[in-house]
Short mmCIF file of C-alpha atoms and ligand atoms in Angstrom, two decimals:
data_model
loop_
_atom_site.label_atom_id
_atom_site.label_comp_id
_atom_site.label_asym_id
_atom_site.label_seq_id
_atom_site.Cartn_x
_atom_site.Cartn_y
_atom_site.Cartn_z
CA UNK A 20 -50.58 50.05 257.05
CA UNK A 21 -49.96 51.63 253.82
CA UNK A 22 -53.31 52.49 253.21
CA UNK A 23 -53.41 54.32 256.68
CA UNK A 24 -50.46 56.04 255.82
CA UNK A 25 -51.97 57.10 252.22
CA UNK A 26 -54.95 59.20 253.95
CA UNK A 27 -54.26 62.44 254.33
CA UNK A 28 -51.83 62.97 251.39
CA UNK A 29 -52.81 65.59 248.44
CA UNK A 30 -52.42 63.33 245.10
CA UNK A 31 -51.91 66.56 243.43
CA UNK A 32 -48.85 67.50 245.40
CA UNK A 33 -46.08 66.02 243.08
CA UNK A 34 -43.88 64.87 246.23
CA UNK A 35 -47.12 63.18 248.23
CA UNK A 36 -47.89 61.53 244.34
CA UNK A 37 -44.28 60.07 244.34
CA UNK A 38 -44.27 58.99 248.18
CA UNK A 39 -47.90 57.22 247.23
CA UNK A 40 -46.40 55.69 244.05
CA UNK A 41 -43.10 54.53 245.98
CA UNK A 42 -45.38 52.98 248.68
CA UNK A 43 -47.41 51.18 246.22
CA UNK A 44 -44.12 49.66 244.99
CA UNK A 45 -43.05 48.71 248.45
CA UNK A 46 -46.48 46.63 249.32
CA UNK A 47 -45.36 43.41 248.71
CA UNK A 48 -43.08 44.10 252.14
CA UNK A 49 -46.47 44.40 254.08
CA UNK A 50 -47.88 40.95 252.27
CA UNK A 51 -47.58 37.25 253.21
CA UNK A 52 -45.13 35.11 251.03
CA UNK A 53 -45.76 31.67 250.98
CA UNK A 54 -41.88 30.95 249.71
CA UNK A 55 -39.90 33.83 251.38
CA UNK A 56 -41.56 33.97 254.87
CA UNK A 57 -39.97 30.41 255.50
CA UNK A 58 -36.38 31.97 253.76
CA UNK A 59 -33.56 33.29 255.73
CA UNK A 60 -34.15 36.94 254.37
CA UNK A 61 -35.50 39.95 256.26
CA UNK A 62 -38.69 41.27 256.70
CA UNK A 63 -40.61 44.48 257.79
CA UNK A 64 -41.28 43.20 261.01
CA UNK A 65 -38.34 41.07 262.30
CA UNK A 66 -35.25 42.83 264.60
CA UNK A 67 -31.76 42.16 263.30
CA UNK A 68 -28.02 42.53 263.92
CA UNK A 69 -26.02 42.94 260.84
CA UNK A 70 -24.15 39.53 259.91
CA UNK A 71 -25.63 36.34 258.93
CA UNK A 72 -29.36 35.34 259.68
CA UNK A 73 -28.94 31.82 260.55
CA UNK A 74 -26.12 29.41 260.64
CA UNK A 75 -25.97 26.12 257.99
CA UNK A 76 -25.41 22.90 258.82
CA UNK A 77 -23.45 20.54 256.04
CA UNK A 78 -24.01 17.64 257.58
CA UNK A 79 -28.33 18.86 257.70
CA UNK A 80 -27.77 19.43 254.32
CA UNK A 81 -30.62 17.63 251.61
CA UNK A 82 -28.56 15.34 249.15
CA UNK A 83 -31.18 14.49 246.87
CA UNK A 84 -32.22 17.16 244.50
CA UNK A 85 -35.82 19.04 245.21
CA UNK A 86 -38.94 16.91 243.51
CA UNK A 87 -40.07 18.17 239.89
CA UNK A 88 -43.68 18.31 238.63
CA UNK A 89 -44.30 14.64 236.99
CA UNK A 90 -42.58 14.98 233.58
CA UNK A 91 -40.03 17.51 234.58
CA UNK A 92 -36.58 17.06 235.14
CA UNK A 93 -33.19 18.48 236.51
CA UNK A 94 -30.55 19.62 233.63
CA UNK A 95 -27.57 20.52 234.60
CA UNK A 96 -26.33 22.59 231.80
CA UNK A 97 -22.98 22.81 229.98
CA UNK A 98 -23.02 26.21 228.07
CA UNK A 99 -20.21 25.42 226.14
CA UNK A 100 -22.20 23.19 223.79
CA UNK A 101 -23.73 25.02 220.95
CA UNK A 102 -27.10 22.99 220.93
CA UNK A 103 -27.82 23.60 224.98
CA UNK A 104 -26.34 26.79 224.74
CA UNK A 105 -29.12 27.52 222.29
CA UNK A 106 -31.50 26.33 224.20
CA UNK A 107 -30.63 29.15 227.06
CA UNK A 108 -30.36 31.64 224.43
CA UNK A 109 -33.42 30.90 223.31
CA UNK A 110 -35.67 30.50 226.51
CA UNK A 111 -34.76 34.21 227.93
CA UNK A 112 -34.84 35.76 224.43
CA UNK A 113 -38.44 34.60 223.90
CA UNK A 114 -39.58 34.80 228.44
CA UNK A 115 -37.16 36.63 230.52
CA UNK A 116 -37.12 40.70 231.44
CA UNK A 117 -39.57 42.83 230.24
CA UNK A 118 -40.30 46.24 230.62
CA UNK A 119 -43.61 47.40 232.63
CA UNK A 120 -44.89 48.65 229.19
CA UNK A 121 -43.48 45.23 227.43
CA UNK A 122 -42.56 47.49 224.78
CA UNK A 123 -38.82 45.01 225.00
CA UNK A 124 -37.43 42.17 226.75
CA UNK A 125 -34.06 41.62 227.15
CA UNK A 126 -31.99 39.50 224.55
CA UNK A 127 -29.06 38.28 225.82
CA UNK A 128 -26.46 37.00 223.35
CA UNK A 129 -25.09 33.52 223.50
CA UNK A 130 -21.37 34.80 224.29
CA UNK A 131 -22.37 37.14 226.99
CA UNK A 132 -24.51 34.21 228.73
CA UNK A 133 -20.74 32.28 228.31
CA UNK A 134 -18.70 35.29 229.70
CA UNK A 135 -21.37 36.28 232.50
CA UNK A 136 -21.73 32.33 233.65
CA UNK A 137 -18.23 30.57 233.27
CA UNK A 138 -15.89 32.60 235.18
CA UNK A 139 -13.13 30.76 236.53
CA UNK A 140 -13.76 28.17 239.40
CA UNK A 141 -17.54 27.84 238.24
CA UNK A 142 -19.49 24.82 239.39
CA UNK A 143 -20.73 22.61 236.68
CA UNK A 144 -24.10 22.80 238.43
CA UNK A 145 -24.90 25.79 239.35
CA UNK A 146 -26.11 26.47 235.50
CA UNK A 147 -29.19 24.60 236.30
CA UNK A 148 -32.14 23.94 233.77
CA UNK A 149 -35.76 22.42 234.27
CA UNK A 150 -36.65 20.14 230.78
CA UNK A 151 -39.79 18.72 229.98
CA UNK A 152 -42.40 17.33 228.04
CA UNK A 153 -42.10 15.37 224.66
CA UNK A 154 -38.97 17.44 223.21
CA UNK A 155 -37.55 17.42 226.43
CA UNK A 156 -37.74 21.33 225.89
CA UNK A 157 -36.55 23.50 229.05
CA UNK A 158 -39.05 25.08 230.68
CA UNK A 159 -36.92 26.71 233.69
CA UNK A 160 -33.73 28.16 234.06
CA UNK A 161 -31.55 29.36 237.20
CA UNK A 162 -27.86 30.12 237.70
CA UNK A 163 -24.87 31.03 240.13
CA UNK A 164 -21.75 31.92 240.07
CA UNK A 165 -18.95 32.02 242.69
CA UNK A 166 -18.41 35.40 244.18
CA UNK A 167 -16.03 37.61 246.89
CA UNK A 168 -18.34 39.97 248.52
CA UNK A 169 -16.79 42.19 250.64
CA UNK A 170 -19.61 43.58 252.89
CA UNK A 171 -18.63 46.96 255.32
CA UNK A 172 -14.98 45.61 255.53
CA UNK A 173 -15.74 41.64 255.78
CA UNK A 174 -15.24 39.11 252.72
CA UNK A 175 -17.88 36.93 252.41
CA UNK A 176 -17.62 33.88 249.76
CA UNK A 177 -21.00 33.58 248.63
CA UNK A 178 -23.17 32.68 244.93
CA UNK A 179 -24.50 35.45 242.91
CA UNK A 180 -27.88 34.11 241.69
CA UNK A 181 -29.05 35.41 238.38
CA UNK A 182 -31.30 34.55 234.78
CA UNK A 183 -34.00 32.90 236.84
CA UNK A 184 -36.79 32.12 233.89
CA UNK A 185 -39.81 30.55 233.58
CA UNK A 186 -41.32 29.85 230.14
CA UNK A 187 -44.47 31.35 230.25
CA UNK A 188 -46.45 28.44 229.87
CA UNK A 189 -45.72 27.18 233.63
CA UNK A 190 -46.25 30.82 235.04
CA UNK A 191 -47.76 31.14 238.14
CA UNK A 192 -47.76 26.96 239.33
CA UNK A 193 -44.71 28.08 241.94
CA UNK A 194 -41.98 26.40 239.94
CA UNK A 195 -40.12 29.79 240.53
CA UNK A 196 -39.50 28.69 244.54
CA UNK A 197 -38.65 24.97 243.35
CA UNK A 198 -35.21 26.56 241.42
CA UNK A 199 -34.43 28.45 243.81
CA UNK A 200 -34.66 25.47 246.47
CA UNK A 201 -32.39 23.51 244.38
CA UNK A 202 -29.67 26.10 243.67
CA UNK A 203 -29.49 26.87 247.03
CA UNK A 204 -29.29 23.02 247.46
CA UNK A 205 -26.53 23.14 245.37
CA UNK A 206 -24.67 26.53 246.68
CA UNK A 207 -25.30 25.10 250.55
CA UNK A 208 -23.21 21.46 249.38
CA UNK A 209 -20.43 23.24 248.96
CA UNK A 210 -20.63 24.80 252.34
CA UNK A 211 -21.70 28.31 251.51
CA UNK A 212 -24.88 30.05 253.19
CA UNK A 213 -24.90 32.91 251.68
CA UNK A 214 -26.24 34.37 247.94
CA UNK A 215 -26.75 37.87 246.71
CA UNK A 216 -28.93 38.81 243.90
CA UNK A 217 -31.18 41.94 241.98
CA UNK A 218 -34.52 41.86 240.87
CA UNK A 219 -36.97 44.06 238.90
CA UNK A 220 -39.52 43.51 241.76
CA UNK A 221 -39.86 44.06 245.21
CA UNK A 222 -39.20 41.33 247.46
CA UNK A 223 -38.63 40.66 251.26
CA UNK A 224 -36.39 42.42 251.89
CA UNK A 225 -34.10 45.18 249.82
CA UNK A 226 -31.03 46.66 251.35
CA UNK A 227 -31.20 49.52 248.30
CA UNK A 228 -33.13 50.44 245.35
CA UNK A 229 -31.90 51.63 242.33
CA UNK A 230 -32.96 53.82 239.52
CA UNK A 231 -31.71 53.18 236.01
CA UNK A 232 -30.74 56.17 234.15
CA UNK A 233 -30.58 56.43 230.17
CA UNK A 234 -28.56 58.32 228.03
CA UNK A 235 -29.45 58.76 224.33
CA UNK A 236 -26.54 58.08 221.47
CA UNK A 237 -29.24 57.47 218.77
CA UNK A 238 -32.19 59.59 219.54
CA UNK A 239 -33.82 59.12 216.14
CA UNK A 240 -33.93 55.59 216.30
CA UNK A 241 -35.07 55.70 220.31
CA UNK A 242 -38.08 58.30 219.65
CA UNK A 243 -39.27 55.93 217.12
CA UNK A 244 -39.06 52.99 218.70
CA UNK A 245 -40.69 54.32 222.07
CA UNK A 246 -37.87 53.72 224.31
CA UNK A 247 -37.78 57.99 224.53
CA UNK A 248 -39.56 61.05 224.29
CA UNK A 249 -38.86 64.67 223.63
CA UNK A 250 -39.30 66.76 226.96
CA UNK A 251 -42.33 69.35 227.10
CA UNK A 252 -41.30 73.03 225.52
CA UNK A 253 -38.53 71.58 223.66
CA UNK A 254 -38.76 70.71 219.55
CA UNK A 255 -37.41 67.28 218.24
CA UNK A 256 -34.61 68.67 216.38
CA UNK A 257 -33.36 71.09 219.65
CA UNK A 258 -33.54 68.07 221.51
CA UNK A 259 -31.16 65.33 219.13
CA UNK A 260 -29.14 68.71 218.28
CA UNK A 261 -28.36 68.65 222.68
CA UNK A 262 -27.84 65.37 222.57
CA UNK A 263 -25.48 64.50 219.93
CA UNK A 264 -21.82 63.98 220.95
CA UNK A 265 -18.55 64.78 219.40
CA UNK A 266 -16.52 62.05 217.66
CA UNK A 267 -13.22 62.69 219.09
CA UNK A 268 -12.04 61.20 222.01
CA UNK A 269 -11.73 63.65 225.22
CA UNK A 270 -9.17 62.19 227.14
CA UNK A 271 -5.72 61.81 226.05
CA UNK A 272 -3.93 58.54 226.13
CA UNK A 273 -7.24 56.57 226.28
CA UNK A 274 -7.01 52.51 224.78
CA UNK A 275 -8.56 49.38 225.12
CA UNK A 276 -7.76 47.20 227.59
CA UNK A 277 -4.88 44.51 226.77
CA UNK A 278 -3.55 41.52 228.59
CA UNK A 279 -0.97 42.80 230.00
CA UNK A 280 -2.74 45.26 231.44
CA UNK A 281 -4.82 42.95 233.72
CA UNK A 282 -2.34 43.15 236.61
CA UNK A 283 -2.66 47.39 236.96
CA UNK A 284 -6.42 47.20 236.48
CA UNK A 285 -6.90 44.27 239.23
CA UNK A 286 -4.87 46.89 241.38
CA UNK A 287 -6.87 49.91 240.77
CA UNK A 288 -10.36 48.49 240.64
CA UNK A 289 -9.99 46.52 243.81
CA UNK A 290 -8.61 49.96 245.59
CA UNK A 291 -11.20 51.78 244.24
CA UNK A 292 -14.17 49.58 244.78
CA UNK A 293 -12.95 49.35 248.71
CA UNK A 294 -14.47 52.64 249.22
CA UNK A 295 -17.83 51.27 248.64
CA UNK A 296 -20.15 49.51 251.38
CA UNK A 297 -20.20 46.52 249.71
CA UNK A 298 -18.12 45.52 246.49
CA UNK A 299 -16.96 42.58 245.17
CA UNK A 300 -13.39 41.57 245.19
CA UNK A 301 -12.39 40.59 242.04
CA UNK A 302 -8.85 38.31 241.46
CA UNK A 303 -6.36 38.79 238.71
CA UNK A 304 -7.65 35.78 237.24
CA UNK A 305 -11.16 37.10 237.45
CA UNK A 306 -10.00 40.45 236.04
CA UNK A 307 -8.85 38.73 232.89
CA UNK A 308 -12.23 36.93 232.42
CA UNK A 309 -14.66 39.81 233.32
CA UNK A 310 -12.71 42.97 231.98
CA UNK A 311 -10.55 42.15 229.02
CA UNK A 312 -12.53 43.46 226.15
CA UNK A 313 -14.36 40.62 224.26
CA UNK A 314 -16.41 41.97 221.05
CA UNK A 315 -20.43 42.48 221.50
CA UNK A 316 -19.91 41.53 225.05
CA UNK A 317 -17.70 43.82 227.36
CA UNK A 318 -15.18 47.08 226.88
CA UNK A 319 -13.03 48.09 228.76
CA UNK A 320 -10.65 51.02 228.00
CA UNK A 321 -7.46 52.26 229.98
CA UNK A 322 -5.90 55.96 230.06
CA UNK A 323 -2.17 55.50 230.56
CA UNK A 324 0.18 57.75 231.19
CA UNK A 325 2.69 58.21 228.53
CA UNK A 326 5.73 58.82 230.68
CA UNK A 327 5.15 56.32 233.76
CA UNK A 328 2.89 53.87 231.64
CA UNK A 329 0.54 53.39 234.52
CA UNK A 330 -2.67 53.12 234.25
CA UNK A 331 -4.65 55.80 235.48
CA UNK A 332 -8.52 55.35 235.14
CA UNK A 333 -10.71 52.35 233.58
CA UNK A 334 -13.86 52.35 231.56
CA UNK A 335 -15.99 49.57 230.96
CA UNK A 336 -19.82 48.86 229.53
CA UNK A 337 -21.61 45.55 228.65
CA UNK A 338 -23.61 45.20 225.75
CA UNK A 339 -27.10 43.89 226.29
CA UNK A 340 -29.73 44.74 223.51
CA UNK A 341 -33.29 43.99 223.95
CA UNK A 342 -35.97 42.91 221.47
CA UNK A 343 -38.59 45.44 220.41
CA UNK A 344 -41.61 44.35 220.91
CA UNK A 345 -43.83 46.66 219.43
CA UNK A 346 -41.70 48.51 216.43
CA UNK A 347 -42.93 47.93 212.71
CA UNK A 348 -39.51 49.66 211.79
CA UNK A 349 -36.69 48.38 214.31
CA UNK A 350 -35.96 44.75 215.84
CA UNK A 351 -33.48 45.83 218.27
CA UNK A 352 -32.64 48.60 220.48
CA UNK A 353 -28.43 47.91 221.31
CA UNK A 354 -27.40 49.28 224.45
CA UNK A 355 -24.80 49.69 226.50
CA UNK A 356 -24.57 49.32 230.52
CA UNK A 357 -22.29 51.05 232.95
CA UNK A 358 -19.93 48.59 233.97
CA UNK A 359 -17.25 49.56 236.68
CA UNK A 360 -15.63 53.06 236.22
CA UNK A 361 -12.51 53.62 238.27
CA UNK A 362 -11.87 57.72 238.09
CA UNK A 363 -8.64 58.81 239.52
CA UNK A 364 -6.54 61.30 237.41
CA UNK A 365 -9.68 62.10 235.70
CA UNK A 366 -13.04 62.90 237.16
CA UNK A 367 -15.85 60.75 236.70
CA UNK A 368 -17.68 63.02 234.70
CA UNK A 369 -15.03 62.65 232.19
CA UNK A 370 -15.04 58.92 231.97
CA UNK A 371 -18.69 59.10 231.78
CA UNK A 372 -18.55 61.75 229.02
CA UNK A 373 -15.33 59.61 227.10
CA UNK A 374 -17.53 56.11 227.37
CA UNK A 375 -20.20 58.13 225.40
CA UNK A 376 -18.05 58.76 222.89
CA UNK A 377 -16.58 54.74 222.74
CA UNK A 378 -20.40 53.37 223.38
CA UNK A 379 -21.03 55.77 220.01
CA UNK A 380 -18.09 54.70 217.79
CA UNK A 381 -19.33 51.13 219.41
CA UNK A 382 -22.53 51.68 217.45
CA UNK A 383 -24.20 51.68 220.17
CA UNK A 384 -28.17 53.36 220.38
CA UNK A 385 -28.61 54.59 223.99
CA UNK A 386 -26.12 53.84 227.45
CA UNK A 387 -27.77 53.14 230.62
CA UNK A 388 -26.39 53.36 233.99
CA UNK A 389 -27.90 52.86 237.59
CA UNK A 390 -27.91 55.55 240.22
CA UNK A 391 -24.92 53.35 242.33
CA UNK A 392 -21.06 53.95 242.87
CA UNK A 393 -20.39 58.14 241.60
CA UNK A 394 -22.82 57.38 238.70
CA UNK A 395 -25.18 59.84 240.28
CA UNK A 396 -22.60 63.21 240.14
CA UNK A 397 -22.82 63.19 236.13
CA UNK A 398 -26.58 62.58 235.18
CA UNK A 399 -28.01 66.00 234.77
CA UNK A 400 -24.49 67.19 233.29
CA UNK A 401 -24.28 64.49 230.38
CA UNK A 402 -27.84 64.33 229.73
CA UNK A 403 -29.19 60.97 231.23
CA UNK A 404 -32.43 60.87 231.88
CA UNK A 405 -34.30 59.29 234.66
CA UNK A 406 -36.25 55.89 233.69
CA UNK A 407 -38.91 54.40 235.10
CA UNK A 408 -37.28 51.21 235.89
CA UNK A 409 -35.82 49.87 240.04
CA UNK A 410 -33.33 47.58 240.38
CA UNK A 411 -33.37 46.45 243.49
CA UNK A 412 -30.83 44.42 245.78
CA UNK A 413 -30.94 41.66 248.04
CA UNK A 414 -28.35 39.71 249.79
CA UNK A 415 -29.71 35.95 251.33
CA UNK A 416 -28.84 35.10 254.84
CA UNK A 417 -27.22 37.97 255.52
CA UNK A 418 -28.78 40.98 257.30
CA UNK A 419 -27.58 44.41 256.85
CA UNK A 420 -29.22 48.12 257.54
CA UNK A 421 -30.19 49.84 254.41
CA UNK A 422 -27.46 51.26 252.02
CA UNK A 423 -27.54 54.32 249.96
CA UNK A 424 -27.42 53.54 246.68
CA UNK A 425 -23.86 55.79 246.57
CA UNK A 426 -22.60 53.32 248.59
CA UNK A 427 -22.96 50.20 246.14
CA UNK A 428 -20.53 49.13 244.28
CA UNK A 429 -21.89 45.74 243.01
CA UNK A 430 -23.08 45.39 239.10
CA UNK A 431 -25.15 42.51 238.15
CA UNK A 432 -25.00 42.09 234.45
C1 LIG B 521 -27.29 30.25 249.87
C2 LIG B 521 -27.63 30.25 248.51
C3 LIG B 521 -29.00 30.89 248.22
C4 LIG B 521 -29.35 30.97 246.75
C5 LIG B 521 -30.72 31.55 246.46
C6 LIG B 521 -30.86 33.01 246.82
C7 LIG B 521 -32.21 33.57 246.40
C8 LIG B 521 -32.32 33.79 244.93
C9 LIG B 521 -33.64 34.36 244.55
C10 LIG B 521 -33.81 34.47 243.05
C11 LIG B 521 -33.13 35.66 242.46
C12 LIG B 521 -33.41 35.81 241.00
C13 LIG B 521 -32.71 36.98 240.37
C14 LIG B 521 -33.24 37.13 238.94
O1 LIG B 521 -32.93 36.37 238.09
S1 LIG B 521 -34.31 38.46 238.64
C15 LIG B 521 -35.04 38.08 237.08
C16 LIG B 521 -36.30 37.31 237.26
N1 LIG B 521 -36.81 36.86 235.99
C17 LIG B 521 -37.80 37.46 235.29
O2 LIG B 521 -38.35 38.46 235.71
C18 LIG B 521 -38.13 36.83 233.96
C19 LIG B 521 -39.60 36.81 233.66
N2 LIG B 521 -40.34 36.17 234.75
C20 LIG B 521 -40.29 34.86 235.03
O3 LIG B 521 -39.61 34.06 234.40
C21 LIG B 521 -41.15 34.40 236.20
O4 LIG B 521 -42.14 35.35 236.45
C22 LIG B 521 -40.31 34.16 237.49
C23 LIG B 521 -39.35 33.00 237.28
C24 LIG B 521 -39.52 35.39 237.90
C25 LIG B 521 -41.25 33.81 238.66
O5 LIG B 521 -42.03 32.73 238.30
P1 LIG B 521 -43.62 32.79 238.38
O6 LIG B 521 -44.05 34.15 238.03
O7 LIG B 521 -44.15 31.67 237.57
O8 LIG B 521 -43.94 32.59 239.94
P2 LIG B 521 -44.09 31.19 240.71
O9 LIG B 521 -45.52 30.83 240.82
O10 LIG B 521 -43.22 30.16 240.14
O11 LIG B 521 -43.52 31.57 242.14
C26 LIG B 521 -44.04 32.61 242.88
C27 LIG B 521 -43.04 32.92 243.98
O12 LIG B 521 -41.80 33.37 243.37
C28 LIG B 521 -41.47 34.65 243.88
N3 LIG B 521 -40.79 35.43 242.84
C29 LIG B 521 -41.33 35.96 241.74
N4 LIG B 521 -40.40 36.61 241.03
C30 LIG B 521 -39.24 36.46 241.71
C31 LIG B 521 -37.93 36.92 241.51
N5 LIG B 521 -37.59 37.67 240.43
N6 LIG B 521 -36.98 36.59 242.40
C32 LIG B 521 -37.28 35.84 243.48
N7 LIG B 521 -38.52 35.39 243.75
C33 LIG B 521 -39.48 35.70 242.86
C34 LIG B 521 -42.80 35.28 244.27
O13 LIG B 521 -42.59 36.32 245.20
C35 LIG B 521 -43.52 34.07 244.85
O14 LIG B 521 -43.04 33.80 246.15
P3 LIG B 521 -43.93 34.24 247.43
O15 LIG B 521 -44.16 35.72 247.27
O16 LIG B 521 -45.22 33.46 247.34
O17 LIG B 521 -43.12 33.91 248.64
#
């Protein structure tokens, strides 16, 4: 089918060149899957009604744990000790997320991996690791967390599944489905049917896709690594002279977030994140784990006003920095992701604009965000620039018509 739909089309025509490049992306919908055509997820040819796919049964549930390859085994791991923490660290700095180019991988640091994966009323088990072989070494790596997913109006208690890694040396041997058995094993014991979860890659089958956009803080350092280029007609030093950004702040009365803010912020967030097609609901309790500033990991700024003392708009990145690759001169590019921005006395554009100037001051070298929630209204003003990298998003045993990516307001760290 997509080849029949690729006759005909001029390559040279920049729109019929995108549609054939966005098709190529989308084949794996028109493939067989060994592991996800016997999964409770949608594909291209199946009619649904929004809601869930197919109703679990506890009892029916398996209470022995999936079989391993012979010297394999199930780890369950406890993050808060330094040696297996390591061991995590270490795993997805040196085999998870690359680029297309793999000009960088992702490096997640050891106290985001403990802020992203023990939010309160985590399951011991869900942080689940394959070991093997003679230094019992782990090899495989998957992990959930509990999560309130309100989908078009309906909450929906569900896992968010994230950080699935294989080392490279067991690529391609379908270890991959065998985690993701066994945390659904694990999410369906505690009588929940339902997971949602992003991916690099096209799988059956996407509800959106996402485009990550980039905005350069350091443009020295991210010409010279790669990560950016100068556009055509314009000279180096025109182009870090239009991107470089002031040092003062542009909104008044802007701070970072405190304790005792975490009861104004759960407010606002969770009203603003309502007007979204799906969002998760996030508790006070939850608030305090996943906004309150913690250093290299999250920030998150209020603007209060100086008469009522209410708090008026939030800000808030995540720091992930990835691991050149292929730079003689620099180990790490340190960025910063759009987090959730709530705009309310202030536009958008202004938060946007004000977290440039905090990612900055944060040292940081370039500030990404995807193409979801109002993200979209303040690229081509604040000079992001497209990337070539999709996100794209997937809920499990639950069905629901394709959302504009405007209409997400879910981030996945
Ligand atoms: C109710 C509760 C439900 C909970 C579960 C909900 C679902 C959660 C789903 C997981 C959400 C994860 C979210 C994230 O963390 S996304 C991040 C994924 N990680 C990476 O990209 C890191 C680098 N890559 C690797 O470590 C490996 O290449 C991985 C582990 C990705 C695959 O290992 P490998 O390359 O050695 O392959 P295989 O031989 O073992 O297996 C091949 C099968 O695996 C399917 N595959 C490949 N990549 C992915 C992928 N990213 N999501 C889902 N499935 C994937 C593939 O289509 C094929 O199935 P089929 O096409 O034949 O059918």
């Amino acid at each position: 089918m997509v080849k029949k739909m690729q006759a005909g089309m001029d390559p040279k025509d920049p729109k019929a060149k995108e549609a054939m490049e966005h098709m190529q992306k989308m084949k794996p919908l028109y493939e067989k899957h060994d592991f996800w055509d016997t999964q409770p997820v949608p594909n291209l040819s199946g009619a649904f009604t929004e809601g869930e796919i197919e109703k679990g049964v506890l009892e029916e549930v398996k209470q022995e744990s999936y079989s391993l390859p012979p010297g394999f085994e199930w780890y369950d791991i406890d993050l808060e000790d330094e040696e297996q923490l390591n061991d995590v660290y270490e795993l997805l700095r040196d085999h998870y997320v690359e680029d297309s180019d793999h000009m960088f991988r992702f490096d997640y640091q050891k106290e985001f991996l403990k802020w992203a994966l023990l939010p309160p009323k985590q399951n011991s088990d869900w942080i689940l690791g394959v070991r093997g072989g003679k230094k019992n070494k782990l090899f495989g790596f998957i992990t959930g967390i509990p999560v309130k997913l309100r989908i078009k109006g309906k909450m929906v208690k569900m896992v968010e599944i994230n950080f699935l890694c294989v080392h490279a040396k067991l690529r391609d041997m379908r270890v991959a489905p065998v985690l993701i058995k066994e945390i659904t094993r694990r999410t369906h014991i505690k009588d929940m049917w339902q997971a949602i979860y992003t991916a690099g890659k096209v799988l059956p089958k996407p509800f959106t896709e996402c485009t990550y956009y980039h905005r350069n803080i350091n443009t020295k350092k991210l010409l010279e690594v790669g990560f950016a280029g100068v556009p055509p007609g314009r000279s180096k030093s025109a182009h870090i002279k239009l991107l470089s950004l002031p040092k003062n702040d542009i909104i008044e009365n802007v701070r970072q977030m405190e304790r005792r803010d975490v009861k104004q912020v759960q407010a606002l967030l969770d009203e603003y994140l309502k007007n979204f097609s799906l969002s998760f609901h996030f508790n006070k309790e939850e608030v305090l784990h996943f906004m309150l500033p913690r250093d290299n990991v999250v920030y998150s700024y209020v603007v209060e006003d100086p008469d009522t003392k209410r708090i008026t708009d939030f800000i808030s990145y995540y720091s992930l920095p990835s691991t050149c690759l292929k730079s003689e001169k620099h180990k790490a590019v340190y960025a910063a992701f759009s987090y959730y921005m709530v705009p309310k006395k202030h536009t958008i554009k202004e938060l946007m604009r004000q977290a440039l100037i905090l990612a900055k001051r944060d040292k940081f070298d370039v500030f990404n965000a995807l193409d979801i929630m109002d993200n979209k209204e303040v690229f081509e003003d604040l000079h992001f620039g497209q990337g070539n990298g999709n996100l794209y998003y997937y809920l499990y045993n639950w069905y629901i018509n394709d959302v504009s990516t405007d209409k997400v307001g879910i981030v996945l760290v």
